[in-house]
PDB file of C-alpha atoms in Angstrom:
ATOM      1  CA  MET A   1      66.107 -65.977 -33.878  1.00 82.00           C
ATOM      2  CA  LYS A   2      66.243 -66.992 -30.212  1.00 81.00           C
ATOM      3  CA  LYS A   3      67.160 -70.555 -31.160  1.00 81.00           C
ATOM      4  CA  MET A   4      69.969 -69.275 -33.365  1.00 76.00           C
ATOM      5  CA  MET A   5      71.364 -67.123 -30.542  1.00 72.00           C
ATOM      6  CA  MET A   6      71.209 -70.051 -28.084  1.00 75.00           C
ATOM      7  CA  LEU A   7      72.973 -72.288 -30.589  1.00 69.00           C
ATOM      8  CA  LEU A   8      75.656 -69.672 -31.170  1.00 69.00           C
ATOM      9  CA  LEU A   9      76.141 -69.152 -27.421  1.00 67.00           C
ATOM     10  CA  THR A  10      76.404 -72.909 -26.863  1.00 75.00           C
ATOM     11  CA  LEU A  11      78.972 -73.205 -29.646  1.00 62.00           C
ATOM     12  CA  VAL A  12      81.056 -70.367 -28.197  1.00 63.00           C
ATOM     13  CA  LEU A  13      80.984 -71.954 -24.740  1.00 60.00           C
ATOM     14  CA  VAL A  14      82.036 -75.357 -26.093  1.00 63.00           C
ATOM     15  CA  LEU A  15      84.891 -73.789 -28.061  1.00 68.00           C
ATOM     16  CA  ALA A  16      86.005 -71.836 -24.993  1.00 65.00           C
ATOM     17  CA  ILE A  17      86.041 -74.922 -22.739  1.00 68.00           C
ATOM     18  CA  THR A  18      87.685 -77.365 -25.175  1.00 62.00           C
ATOM     19  CA  PRO A  19      91.250 -75.946 -24.959  1.00 61.00           C
ATOM     20  CA  ALA A  20      91.105 -76.183 -21.167  1.00 55.00           C
ATOM     21  CA  ALA A  21      90.483 -79.923 -21.439  1.00 55.00           C
ATOM     22  CA  VAL A  22      93.104 -80.450 -24.133  1.00 53.00           C
ATOM     23  CA  PHE A  23      95.864 -78.523 -22.367  1.00 54.00           C
ATOM     24  CA  ALA A  24      95.112 -79.670 -18.828  1.00 54.00           C
ATOM     25  CA  VAL A  25      97.893 -78.855 -16.386  1.00 53.00           C
ATOM     26  CA  SER A  26      98.521 -80.597 -13.099  1.00 51.00           C
ATOM     27  CA  PRO A  27      98.933 -78.588  -9.865  1.00 55.00           C
ATOM     28  CA  GLU A  28     102.711 -79.010 -10.193  1.00 57.00           C
ATOM     29  CA  GLY A  29     102.583 -77.198 -13.536  1.00 58.00           C
ATOM     30  CA  GLU A  30     103.232 -80.272 -15.660  1.00 59.00           C
ATOM     31  CA  VAL A  31     101.055 -81.265 -18.582  1.00 58.00           C
ATOM     32  CA  ALA A  32      98.755 -84.128 -17.583  1.00 52.00           C
ATOM     33  CA  GLN A  33      99.806 -87.422 -19.173  1.00 57.00           C
ATOM     34  CA  PRO A  34      98.064 -90.764 -19.426  1.00 58.00           C
ATOM     35  CA  GLU A  35      99.395 -93.411 -17.009  1.00 72.00           C
ATOM     36  CA  GLU A  36     101.553 -95.114 -19.631  1.00 82.00           C
ATOM     37  CA  ILE A  37     102.292 -93.954 -23.131  1.00 90.00           C
ATOM     38  CA  ILE A  38     103.402 -96.600 -25.586  1.00 92.00           C
ATOM     39  CA  TYR A  39     106.514 -95.360 -27.380  1.00 93.00           C
ATOM     40  CA  VAL A  40     107.673 -98.664 -28.888  1.00 94.00           C
ATOM     41  CA  TYR A  41     105.521-100.609 -31.329  1.00 93.00           C
ATOM     42  CA  ASP A  42     106.744-104.101 -32.223  1.00 94.00           C
ATOM     43  CA  ILE A  43     104.030-105.225 -34.590  1.00 93.00           C
ATOM     44  CA  ALA A  44     106.245-107.921 -36.139  1.00 95.00           C
ATOM     45  CA  GLY A  45     107.162-109.295 -32.701  1.00 94.00           C
ATOM     46  CA  LEU A  46     110.925-109.057 -33.257  1.00 95.00           C
ATOM     47  CA  PHE A  47     111.892-108.051 -29.707  1.00 95.00           C
ATOM     48  CA  THR A  48     111.944-110.217 -26.615  1.00 96.00           C
ATOM     49  CA  GLU A  49     109.863-108.966 -23.686  1.00 95.00           C
ATOM     50  CA  GLU A  50     113.023-107.723 -21.958  1.00 97.00           C
ATOM     51  CA  GLN A  51     114.235-105.876 -25.077  1.00 96.00           C
ATOM     52  CA  TYR A  52     110.802-104.308 -25.492  1.00 96.00           C
ATOM     53  CA  ARG A  53     110.703-103.138 -21.857  1.00 95.00           C
ATOM     54  CA  ASN A  54     114.234-101.697 -22.114  1.00 96.00           C
ATOM     55  CA  LEU A  55     113.387 -99.805 -25.302  1.00 95.00           C
ATOM     56  CA  GLN A  56     110.127 -98.559 -23.772  1.00 95.00           C
ATOM     57  CA  GLU A  57     111.980 -97.321 -20.660  1.00 95.00           C
ATOM     58  CA  GLN A  58     114.648 -95.582 -22.762  1.00 95.00           C
ATOM     59  CA  ALA A  59     112.063 -93.940 -25.008  1.00 94.00           C
ATOM     60  CA  THR A  60     110.065 -92.814 -21.960  1.00 93.00           C
ATOM     61  CA  SER A  61     113.192 -91.372 -20.342  1.00 94.00           C
ATOM     62  CA  VAL A  62     114.259 -89.490 -23.482  1.00 94.00           C
ATOM     63  CA  SER A  63     110.715 -88.254 -24.098  1.00 92.00           C
ATOM     64  CA  ASN A  64     110.395 -86.954 -20.538  1.00 92.00           C
ATOM     65  CA  TYR A  65     113.824 -85.296 -20.683  1.00 93.00           C
ATOM     66  CA  SER A  66     113.241 -83.624 -24.044  1.00 93.00           C
ATOM     67  CA  GLN A  67     109.515 -83.055 -23.428  1.00 90.00           C
ATOM     68  CA  CYS A  68     108.913 -84.408 -26.903  1.00 91.00           C
ATOM     69  CA  GLY A  69     107.567 -87.854 -27.734  1.00 90.00           C
ATOM     70  CA  VAL A  70     110.219 -90.228 -29.063  1.00 89.00           C
ATOM     71  CA  TYR A  71     108.642 -93.200 -30.792  1.00 88.00           C
TER      72      TYR A  71
END
C-alpha cells in the first residue's frame, strides 16, 4: 500500500510540473521559443538560398506578428 501511495504521489508531482515546462514564460512575459524555428521546408530543393532565406524571414515576421506559426 505504501508503494502504491508513493507511486501515486510521484505521478501527481510529475503531472503538476509538466505544464510548467511546456508553457515556460520568459521574464518579459513572452513564451520561450527555440533559437530558430524552421517555417519553410523545401524538400524538393526548388528555391535558391536567397529565396529560401527571404521566405523564412517573411514567415518568421508574420508568425511573430500574429503569434501563430505560419508554415
